[in-house]
Amino acid sequence: MMIFIKLGGSLITDKRQERSFRADVMTRLAKEIATGWNPNSPLLIGHGSGSFGHVIAKQHGTMQGVHTPEQWRGFAEVATVAAELNYLVADALSKAGVPVWRIQPSASAKCRDGKIIHMALFPIKTALKHRIVPLVYGDVALDEIRGGTIISTETVMSYLVDHLPVQRIILLGEVPGVLDEQKAVIPRITPQNIKQYQSILGSSEGTDVTGGMLTKVTDMLELVKLKPELTIQIMDGRVPGLLHETLVNHTHTGTLITAQ
């Protein structure tokens, strides 16, 4: 079973403090992945940019478009700090024993009005074939209409879902799942019941240029509509041992997003 794991930017960084990496959290998660992952199950890991990319991207309005010389300098700066965080994540995973390969989305991604229309698949497919774990991340990208833009980790993963036989996506954040008005975890969200929850889904705390929980859930619902066999799990990355337990025993802690 092919699995995608997304480490939320708000989980591995402090999104309220620029370029603040939570090394202790990342080290723990890396160890849980290393001990919980079955190498016979192809794995791809992605992570958000958190306080590294989002703050600078917001300052320059990179998500909306890149046209002026100042905006292009901002575009390059966002790419640099996003790659900086990616190195820190890769280093933690590698030290824990996960055979990761850093794959830079902006090196090949081409967008049209914020949507990826092309990204190189050969490196990722080759890595998975040889039990290497591709590591992707939220990054900048060239765009036919906007000049340049930001692509979130979910956007990258959504593109890859169309081209890879992934069956499970685990999204780790700073919440125990998607919460209702009473702050209780919603066990399952489907295309059939999403309307009753739309008004209570807010944004994540801190700066996030790619949208909050509503955007995340909406994007993931589109994926399960296109790929009904896919199961997406939004869960708490703050609880020690929970990711390991989820990988080993396939538990469904948090909120499941499914086609039915």
PDB file of C-alpha atoms in Angstrom:
ATOM      1  CA  MET A   1       0.000   0.000   0.000  1.00  0.00           C
ATOM      2  CA  MET A   2       1.466   3.326  -1.077  1.00  0.00           C
ATOM      3  CA  ILE A   3       1.299   6.025   1.607  1.00  0.00           C
ATOM      4  CA  PHE A   4       1.809   9.787   1.552  1.00  0.00           C
ATOM      5  CA  ILE A   5       2.629  11.552   4.836  1.00  0.00           C
ATOM      6  CA  LYS A   6       2.373  15.328   5.135  1.00  0.00           C
ATOM      7  CA  LEU A   7       4.069  17.052   8.062  1.00  0.00           C
ATOM      8  CA  GLY A   8       2.214  20.307   8.644  1.00  0.00           C
ATOM      9  CA  GLY A   9       4.202  23.520   8.626  1.00  0.00           C
ATOM     10  CA  SER A  10       2.536  24.593  11.885  1.00  0.00           C
ATOM     11  CA  LEU A  11       3.696  21.326  13.458  1.00  0.00           C
ATOM     12  CA  ILE A  12       7.391  21.412  12.564  1.00  0.00           C
ATOM     13  CA  THR A  13       7.791  25.204  12.830  1.00  0.00           C
ATOM     14  CA  ASP A  14       6.320  27.957  14.970  1.00  0.00           C
ATOM     15  CA  LYS A  15       4.278  29.841  12.361  1.00  0.00           C
ATOM     16  CA  ARG A  16       4.078  32.888  14.631  1.00  0.00           C
ATOM     17  CA  GLN A  17       7.864  33.298  14.714  1.00  0.00           C
ATOM     18  CA  GLU A  18       9.761  33.642  11.446  1.00  0.00           C
ATOM     19  CA  ARG A  19      12.133  30.783  10.553  1.00  0.00           C
ATOM     20  CA  SER A  20      11.577  28.923  13.815  1.00  0.00           C
ATOM     21  CA  PHE A  21      12.221  25.176  13.384  1.00  0.00           C
ATOM     22  CA  ARG A  22      10.908  22.759  15.999  1.00  0.00           C
ATOM     23  CA  ALA A  23      13.849  20.366  15.885  1.00  0.00           C
ATOM     24  CA  ASP A  24      12.605  18.294  18.825  1.00  0.00           C
ATOM     25  CA  VAL A  25       9.234  17.662  17.186  1.00  0.00           C
ATOM     26  CA  MET A  26      10.826  16.806  13.842  1.00  0.00           C
ATOM     27  CA  THR A  27      13.333  14.435  15.451  1.00  0.00           C
ATOM     28  CA  ARG A  28      10.521  12.577  17.219  1.00  0.00           C
ATOM     29  CA  LEU A  29       8.388  12.315  14.086  1.00  0.00           C
ATOM     30  CA  ALA A  30      11.375  11.103  12.076  1.00  0.00           C
ATOM     31  CA  LYS A  31      11.989   8.312  14.579  1.00  0.00           C
ATOM     32  CA  GLU A  32       8.318   7.317  14.514  1.00  0.00           C
ATOM     33  CA  ILE A  33       8.384   7.109  10.724  1.00  0.00           C
ATOM     34  CA  ALA A  34      11.644   5.146  10.752  1.00  0.00           C
ATOM     35  CA  THR A  35      10.318   2.555  13.207  1.00  0.00           C
ATOM     36  CA  GLY A  36       6.731   2.430  11.934  1.00  0.00           C
ATOM     37  CA  TRP A  37       7.226   2.351   8.173  1.00  0.00           C
ATOM     38  CA  ASN A  38       7.236  -0.969   6.332  1.00  0.00           C
ATOM     39  CA  PRO A  39       9.760  -0.590   3.464  1.00  0.00           C
ATOM     40  CA  ASN A  40       7.579  -2.899   1.366  1.00  0.00           C
ATOM     41  CA  SER A  41       4.983  -0.098   1.304  1.00  0.00           C
ATOM     42  CA  PRO A  42       6.149   2.761  -0.937  1.00  0.00           C
ATOM     43  CA  LEU A  43       6.256   6.016   1.022  1.00  0.00           C
ATOM     44  CA  LEU A  44       6.384   9.675   0.017  1.00  0.00           C
ATOM     45  CA  ILE A  45       6.779  12.443   2.598  1.00  0.00           C
ATOM     46  CA  GLY A  46       5.919  16.099   2.184  1.00  0.00           C
ATOM     47  CA  HIS A  47       6.047  19.056   4.545  1.00  0.00           C
ATOM     48  CA  GLY A  48       4.677  22.559   4.727  1.00  0.00           C
ATOM     49  CA  SER A  49       6.841  25.686   4.782  1.00  0.00           C
ATOM     50  CA  GLY A  50       5.470  27.046   8.043  1.00  0.00           C
ATOM     51  CA  SER A  51       7.264  30.107   9.368  1.00  0.00           C
ATOM     52  CA  PHE A  52       9.987  29.747   6.744  1.00  0.00           C
ATOM     53  CA  GLY A  53       8.102  30.279   3.493  1.00  0.00           C
ATOM     54  CA  HIS A  54       4.681  31.655   4.427  1.00  0.00           C
ATOM     55  CA  VAL A  55       5.823  34.868   6.131  1.00  0.00           C
ATOM     56  CA  ILE A  56       8.018  36.029   3.241  1.00  0.00           C
ATOM     57  CA  ALA A  57       5.479  34.877   0.647  1.00  0.00           C
ATOM     58  CA  LYS A  58       2.806  36.981   2.329  1.00  0.00           C
ATOM     59  CA  GLN A  59       5.083  40.037   2.390  1.00  0.00           C
ATOM     60  CA  HIS A  60       5.627  39.825  -1.364  1.00  0.00           C
ATOM     61  CA  GLY A  61       2.163  38.538  -2.366  1.00  0.00           C
ATOM     62  CA  THR A  62       3.843  35.623  -4.163  1.00  0.00           C
ATOM     63  CA  MET A  63       0.732  33.444  -4.173  1.00  0.00           C
ATOM     64  CA  GLN A  64      -1.240  36.003  -6.186  1.00  0.00           C
ATOM     65  CA  GLY A  65       1.419  36.553  -8.836  1.00  0.00           C
ATOM     66  CA  VAL A  66       4.991  37.547  -9.642  1.00  0.00           C
ATOM     67  CA  HIS A  67       5.536  40.319 -12.195  1.00  0.00           C
ATOM     68  CA  THR A  68       7.707  43.185 -10.921  1.00  0.00           C
ATOM     69  CA  PRO A  69      11.470  42.984 -10.248  1.00  0.00           C
ATOM     70  CA  GLU A  70      10.760  43.253  -6.519  1.00  0.00           C
ATOM     71  CA  GLN A  71       8.246  40.397  -6.688  1.00  0.00           C
ATOM     72  CA  TRP A  72      10.731  38.202  -8.549  1.00  0.00           C
ATOM     73  CA  ARG A  73      13.337  38.860  -5.846  1.00  0.00           C
ATOM     74  CA  GLY A  74      10.711  37.849  -3.303  1.00  0.00           C
ATOM     75  CA  PHE A  75       9.955  34.718  -5.348  1.00  0.00           C
ATOM     76  CA  ALA A  76      13.627  33.727  -5.200  1.00  0.00           C
ATOM     77  CA  GLU A  77      13.800  34.469  -1.478  1.00  0.00           C
ATOM     78  CA  VAL A  78      10.779  32.268  -0.747  1.00  0.00           C
ATOM     79  CA  ALA A  79      12.399  29.431  -2.721  1.00  0.00           C
ATOM     80  CA  THR A  80      15.595  29.766  -0.690  1.00  0.00           C
ATOM     81  CA  VAL A  81      13.966  29.649   2.743  1.00  0.00           C
ATOM     82  CA  ALA A  82      11.607  26.828   1.721  1.00  0.00           C
ATOM     83  CA  ALA A  83      14.640  24.784   0.640  1.00  0.00           C
ATOM     84  CA  GLU A  84      16.369  25.661   3.918  1.00  0.00           C
ATOM     85  CA  LEU A  85      13.555  24.069   5.908  1.00  0.00           C
ATOM     86  CA  ASN A  86      13.507  21.110   3.530  1.00  0.00           C
ATOM     87  CA  TYR A  87      17.160  20.448   4.308  1.00  0.00           C
ATOM     88  CA  LEU A  88      16.473  20.480   8.062  1.00  0.00           C
ATOM     89  CA  VAL A  89      13.598  18.011   7.633  1.00  0.00           C
ATOM     90  CA  ALA A  90      15.672  15.750   5.372  1.00  0.00           C
ATOM     91  CA  ASP A  91      18.552  15.804   7.841  1.00  0.00           C
ATOM     92  CA  ALA A  92      16.298  14.705  10.713  1.00  0.00           C
ATOM     93  CA  LEU A  93      14.743  11.911   8.655  1.00  0.00           C
ATOM     94  CA  SER A  94      18.099  10.701   7.391  1.00  0.00           C
ATOM     95  CA  LYS A  95      19.601  10.617  10.891  1.00  0.00           C
ATOM     96  CA  ALA A  96      16.605   8.553  12.046  1.00  0.00           C
ATOM     97  CA  GLY A  97      17.273   6.008   9.301  1.00  0.00           C
ATOM     98  CA  VAL A  98      14.691   7.007   6.689  1.00  0.00           C
ATOM     99  CA  PRO A  99      16.282   6.877   3.187  1.00  0.00           C
ATOM    100  CA  VAL A 100      14.973  10.229   1.956  1.00  0.00           C
ATOM    101  CA  TRP A 101      15.733  12.022  -1.287  1.00  0.00           C
ATOM    102  CA  ARG A 102      14.975  15.741  -1.436  1.00  0.00           C
ATOM    103  CA  ILE A 103      12.979  16.521  -4.578  1.00  0.00           C
ATOM    104  CA  GLN A 104      12.467  20.213  -5.294  1.00  0.00           C
ATOM    105  CA  PRO A 105       8.997  20.835  -6.791  1.00  0.00           C
ATOM    106  CA  SER A 106       9.948  24.220  -8.293  1.00  0.00           C
ATOM    107  CA  ALA A 107      12.674  22.598 -10.391  1.00  0.00           C
ATOM    108  CA  SER A 108      10.066  21.096 -12.714  1.00  0.00           C
ATOM    109  CA  ALA A 109       6.575  22.274 -11.726  1.00  0.00           C
ATOM    110  CA  LYS A 110       4.608  24.321 -14.240  1.00  0.00           C
ATOM    111  CA  CYS A 111       1.328  25.926 -13.203  1.00  0.00           C
ATOM    112  CA  ARG A 112      -1.632  27.552 -14.874  1.00  0.00           C
ATOM    113  CA  ASP A 113      -3.369  30.034 -12.568  1.00  0.00           C
ATOM    114  CA  GLY A 114      -2.171  28.248  -9.434  1.00  0.00           C
ATOM    115  CA  LYS A 115      -2.861  24.691 -10.608  1.00  0.00           C
ATOM    116  CA  ILE A 116       0.002  22.320 -11.442  1.00  0.00           C
ATOM    117  CA  ILE A 117      -0.212  21.188 -15.058  1.00  0.00           C
ATOM    118  CA  HIS A 118       3.198  19.494 -15.185  1.00  0.00           C
ATOM    119  CA  MET A 119       5.777  18.159 -12.766  1.00  0.00           C
ATOM    120  CA  ALA A 120       8.557  15.644 -13.394  1.00  0.00           C
ATOM    121  CA  LEU A 121       7.435  12.187 -12.280  1.00  0.00           C
ATOM    122  CA  PHE A 122      10.416  10.082 -13.331  1.00  0.00           C
ATOM    123  CA  PRO A 123      12.584  10.954 -10.279  1.00  0.00           C
ATOM    124  CA  ILE A 124       9.743  10.218  -7.864  1.00  0.00           C
ATOM    125  CA  LYS A 125       8.720   6.963  -9.540  1.00  0.00           C
ATOM    126  CA  THR A 126      12.339   5.802  -9.683  1.00  0.00           C
ATOM    127  CA  ALA A 127      12.878   6.589  -5.998  1.00  0.00           C
ATOM    128  CA  LEU A 128       9.749   4.681  -4.977  1.00  0.00           C
ATOM    129  CA  LYS A 129      10.741   1.717  -7.140  1.00  0.00           C
ATOM    130  CA  HIS A 130      14.023   1.422  -5.245  1.00  0.00           C
ATOM    131  CA  ARG A 131      12.503   1.949  -1.762  1.00  0.00           C
ATOM    132  CA  ILE A 132      13.822   5.472  -1.470  1.00  0.00           C
ATOM    133  CA  VAL A 133      11.459   7.991   0.136  1.00  0.00           C
ATOM    134  CA  PRO A 134      10.887  11.119  -1.985  1.00  0.00           C
ATOM    135  CA  LEU A 135      10.673  14.260   0.155  1.00  0.00           C
ATOM    136  CA  VAL A 136       8.661  17.096  -1.394  1.00  0.00           C
ATOM    137  CA  TYR A 137       7.513  20.369   0.114  1.00  0.00           C
ATOM    138  CA  GLY A 138       5.522  23.560  -0.320  1.00  0.00           C
ATOM    139  CA  ASP A 139       7.475  25.645  -2.802  1.00  0.00           C
ATOM    140  CA  VAL A 140       7.341  28.364  -5.426  1.00  0.00           C
ATOM    141  CA  ALA A 141       6.488  27.512  -9.032  1.00  0.00           C
ATOM    142  CA  LEU A 142       6.417  29.205 -12.409  1.00  0.00           C
ATOM    143  CA  ASP A 143       2.935  29.989 -13.669  1.00  0.00           C
ATOM    144  CA  GLU A 144       1.750  30.682 -17.227  1.00  0.00           C
ATOM    145  CA  ILE A 145      -0.738  33.311 -16.034  1.00  0.00           C
ATOM    146  CA  ARG A 146       0.578  34.620 -12.709  1.00  0.00           C
ATOM    147  CA  GLY A 147       4.265  34.560 -13.648  1.00  0.00           C
ATOM    148  CA  GLY A 148       5.025  32.779 -10.414  1.00  0.00           C
ATOM    149  CA  THR A 149       3.014  31.433  -7.498  1.00  0.00           C
ATOM    150  CA  ILE A 150       3.110  29.230  -4.406  1.00  0.00           C
ATOM    151  CA  ILE A 151       2.230  25.537  -4.504  1.00  0.00           C
ATOM    152  CA  SER A 152       1.298  23.951  -1.192  1.00  0.00           C
ATOM    153  CA  THR A 153       2.336  20.439  -0.231  1.00  0.00           C
ATOM    154  CA  GLU A 154      -1.291  19.377  -0.683  1.00  0.00           C
ATOM    155  CA  THR A 155      -1.242  20.814  -4.205  1.00  0.00           C
ATOM    156  CA  VAL A 156       1.884  18.802  -5.007  1.00  0.00           C
ATOM    157  CA  MET A 157       0.407  15.646  -3.490  1.00  0.00           C
ATOM    158  CA  SER A 158      -2.875  16.176  -5.333  1.00  0.00           C
ATOM    159  CA  TYR A 159      -0.998  16.230  -8.627  1.00  0.00           C
ATOM    160  CA  LEU A 160       0.935  13.088  -7.687  1.00  0.00           C
ATOM    161  CA  VAL A 161      -2.244  11.223  -6.683  1.00  0.00           C
ATOM    162  CA  ASP A 162      -3.319  11.380 -10.331  1.00  0.00           C
ATOM    163  CA  HIS A 163      -0.133   9.602 -11.404  1.00  0.00           C
ATOM    164  CA  LEU A 164       0.710   7.210  -8.555  1.00  0.00           C
ATOM    165  CA  PRO A 165      -1.252   4.316  -6.971  1.00  0.00           C
ATOM    166  CA  VAL A 166      -1.476   5.937  -3.531  1.00  0.00           C
ATOM    167  CA  GLN A 167      -4.109   4.479  -1.207  1.00  0.00           C
ATOM    168  CA  ARG A 168      -3.593   6.465   1.969  1.00  0.00           C
ATOM    169  CA  ILE A 169      -2.657  10.042   2.856  1.00  0.00           C
ATOM    170  CA  ILE A 170      -1.837  11.014   6.448  1.00  0.00           C
ATOM    171  CA  LEU A 171      -1.935  14.745   7.218  1.00  0.00           C
ATOM    172  CA  LEU A 172      -0.272  15.638  10.511  1.00  0.00           C
ATOM    173  CA  GLY A 173      -0.992  18.943  12.197  1.00  0.00           C
ATOM    174  CA  GLU A 174      -1.454  20.657  15.535  1.00  0.00           C
ATOM    175  CA  VAL A 175      -5.052  19.575  16.016  1.00  0.00           C
ATOM    176  CA  PRO A 176      -6.494  16.118  16.828  1.00  0.00           C
ATOM    177  CA  GLY A 177      -8.514  16.211  13.611  1.00  0.00           C
ATOM    178  CA  VAL A 178     -11.174  18.421  12.076  1.00  0.00           C
ATOM    179  CA  LEU A 179     -13.142  19.949  14.958  1.00  0.00           C
ATOM    180  CA  ASP A 180     -16.825  20.790  15.223  1.00  0.00           C
ATOM    181  CA  GLU A 181     -18.367  23.756  17.093  1.00  0.00           C
ATOM    182  CA  GLN A 182     -17.910  21.979  20.434  1.00  0.00           C
ATOM    183  CA  LYS A 183     -14.223  21.334  19.619  1.00  0.00           C
ATOM    184  CA  ALA A 184     -14.928  17.614  19.279  1.00  0.00           C
ATOM    185  CA  VAL A 185     -13.249  15.639  16.503  1.00  0.00           C
ATOM    186  CA  ILE A 186     -15.431  14.969  13.474  1.00  0.00           C
ATOM    187  CA  PRO A 187     -14.763  11.253  12.824  1.00  0.00           C
ATOM    188  CA  ARG A 188     -15.508  11.243   9.099  1.00  0.00           C
ATOM    189  CA  ILE A 189     -16.097  13.811   6.370  1.00  0.00           C
ATOM    190  CA  THR A 190     -17.485  12.837   2.980  1.00  0.00           C
ATOM    191  CA  PRO A 191     -18.809  14.694  -0.062  1.00  0.00           C
ATOM    192  CA  GLN A 192     -22.267  13.875   1.294  1.00  0.00           C
ATOM    193  CA  ASN A 193     -21.898  15.540   4.722  1.00  0.00           C
ATOM    194  CA  ILE A 194     -19.414  18.376   4.111  1.00  0.00           C
ATOM    195  CA  LYS A 195     -22.094  21.090   3.861  1.00  0.00           C
ATOM    196  CA  GLN A 196     -22.982  20.795   7.533  1.00  0.00           C
ATOM    197  CA  TYR A 197     -19.372  21.522   8.524  1.00  0.00           C
ATOM    198  CA  GLN A 198     -18.306  24.239   6.065  1.00  0.00           C
ATOM    199  CA  SER A 199     -19.259  27.189   8.267  1.00  0.00           C
ATOM    200  CA  ILE A 200     -17.180  26.002  11.241  1.00  0.00           C
ATOM    201  CA  LEU A 201     -13.935  25.204   9.426  1.00  0.00           C
ATOM    202  CA  GLY A 202     -11.527  28.056  10.143  1.00  0.00           C
ATOM    203  CA  SER A 203      -7.952  28.890   9.224  1.00  0.00           C
ATOM    204  CA  SER A 204      -4.849  27.530  10.929  1.00  0.00           C
ATOM    205  CA  GLU A 205      -3.202  29.724  13.549  1.00  0.00           C
ATOM    206  CA  GLY A 206      -0.381  31.903  12.265  1.00  0.00           C
ATOM    207  CA  THR A 207       0.459  33.004   8.738  1.00  0.00           C
ATOM    208  CA  ASP A 208      -0.603  30.596   5.984  1.00  0.00           C
ATOM    209  CA  VAL A 209      -0.800  31.904   2.417  1.00  0.00           C
ATOM    210  CA  THR A 210      -2.180  28.618   1.074  1.00  0.00           C
ATOM    211  CA  GLY A 211      -5.389  28.573   3.114  1.00  0.00           C
ATOM    212  CA  GLY A 212      -6.573  26.974   6.338  1.00  0.00           C
ATOM    213  CA  MET A 213      -8.543  23.876   7.281  1.00  0.00           C
ATOM    214  CA  LEU A 214     -11.478  24.570   4.951  1.00  0.00           C
ATOM    215  CA  THR A 215      -9.153  24.722   1.947  1.00  0.00           C
ATOM    216  CA  LYS A 216      -7.383  21.559   3.087  1.00  0.00           C
ATOM    217  CA  VAL A 217     -10.608  19.601   3.556  1.00  0.00           C
ATOM    218  CA  THR A 218     -12.116  20.861   0.291  1.00  0.00           C
ATOM    219  CA  ASP A 219      -8.997  19.895  -1.664  1.00  0.00           C
ATOM    220  CA  MET A 220      -8.891  16.448  -0.072  1.00  0.00           C
ATOM    221  CA  LEU A 221     -12.577  15.846  -0.823  1.00  0.00           C
ATOM    222  CA  GLU A 222     -11.863  16.508  -4.483  1.00  0.00           C
ATOM    223  CA  LEU A 223      -9.186  13.808  -4.359  1.00  0.00           C
ATOM    224  CA  VAL A 224     -11.454  11.135  -2.879  1.00  0.00           C
ATOM    225  CA  LYS A 225     -14.132  11.973  -5.442  1.00  0.00           C
ATOM    226  CA  LEU A 226     -11.615  11.299  -8.206  1.00  0.00           C
ATOM    227  CA  LYS A 227     -10.095   8.302  -6.429  1.00  0.00           C
ATOM    228  CA  PRO A 228     -12.766   6.604  -4.264  1.00  0.00           C
ATOM    229  CA  GLU A 229     -10.342   3.970  -2.956  1.00  0.00           C
ATOM    230  CA  LEU A 230      -8.246   6.693  -1.313  1.00  0.00           C
ATOM    231  CA  THR A 231      -8.419   7.257   2.459  1.00  0.00           C
ATOM    232  CA  ILE A 232      -7.196  10.553   3.890  1.00  0.00           C
ATOM    233  CA  GLN A 233      -6.543  10.977   7.599  1.00  0.00           C
ATOM    234  CA  ILE A 234      -6.129  14.319   9.403  1.00  0.00           C
ATOM    235  CA  MET A 235      -4.549  13.663  12.792  1.00  0.00           C
ATOM    236  CA  ASP A 236      -2.546  15.108  15.664  1.00  0.00           C
ATOM    237  CA  GLY A 237       1.212  15.165  15.186  1.00  0.00           C
ATOM    238  CA  ARG A 238       1.828  16.466  18.701  1.00  0.00           C
ATOM    239  CA  VAL A 239       1.035  13.196  20.486  1.00  0.00           C
ATOM    240  CA  PRO A 240       4.165  11.048  20.922  1.00  0.00           C
ATOM    241  CA  GLY A 241       3.796   7.576  19.440  1.00  0.00           C
ATOM    242  CA  LEU A 242       0.565   8.261  17.569  1.00  0.00           C
ATOM    243  CA  LEU A 243       2.108   8.350  14.087  1.00  0.00           C
ATOM    244  CA  HIS A 244       4.050   5.161  14.811  1.00  0.00           C
ATOM    245  CA  GLU A 245       0.861   3.445  15.998  1.00  0.00           C
ATOM    246  CA  THR A 246      -0.998   4.627  12.901  1.00  0.00           C
ATOM    247  CA  LEU A 247       1.671   3.287  10.547  1.00  0.00           C
ATOM    248  CA  VAL A 248       2.076  -0.061  12.295  1.00  0.00           C
ATOM    249  CA  ASN A 249      -1.548  -0.897  13.088  1.00  0.00           C
ATOM    250  CA  HIS A 250      -3.315   1.212  10.426  1.00  0.00           C
ATOM    251  CA  THR A 251      -5.407   2.911  13.108  1.00  0.00           C
ATOM    252  CA  HIS A 252      -7.796   5.682  12.114  1.00  0.00           C
ATOM    253  CA  THR A 253      -7.256   8.295  14.815  1.00  0.00           C
ATOM    254  CA  GLY A 254      -8.497  11.782  13.964  1.00  0.00           C
ATOM    255  CA  THR A 255     -10.729  12.637  11.019  1.00  0.00           C
ATOM    256  CA  LEU A 256     -11.094  10.426   7.965  1.00  0.00           C
ATOM    257  CA  ILE A 257     -11.940  11.923   4.589  1.00  0.00           C
ATOM    258  CA  THR A 258     -13.435   9.299   2.305  1.00  0.00           C
ATOM    259  CA  ALA A 259     -15.663   9.031  -0.747  1.00  0.00           C
ATOM    260  CA  GLN A 260     -18.473   7.410   1.254  1.00  0.00           C
TER     261      GLN A 260
END
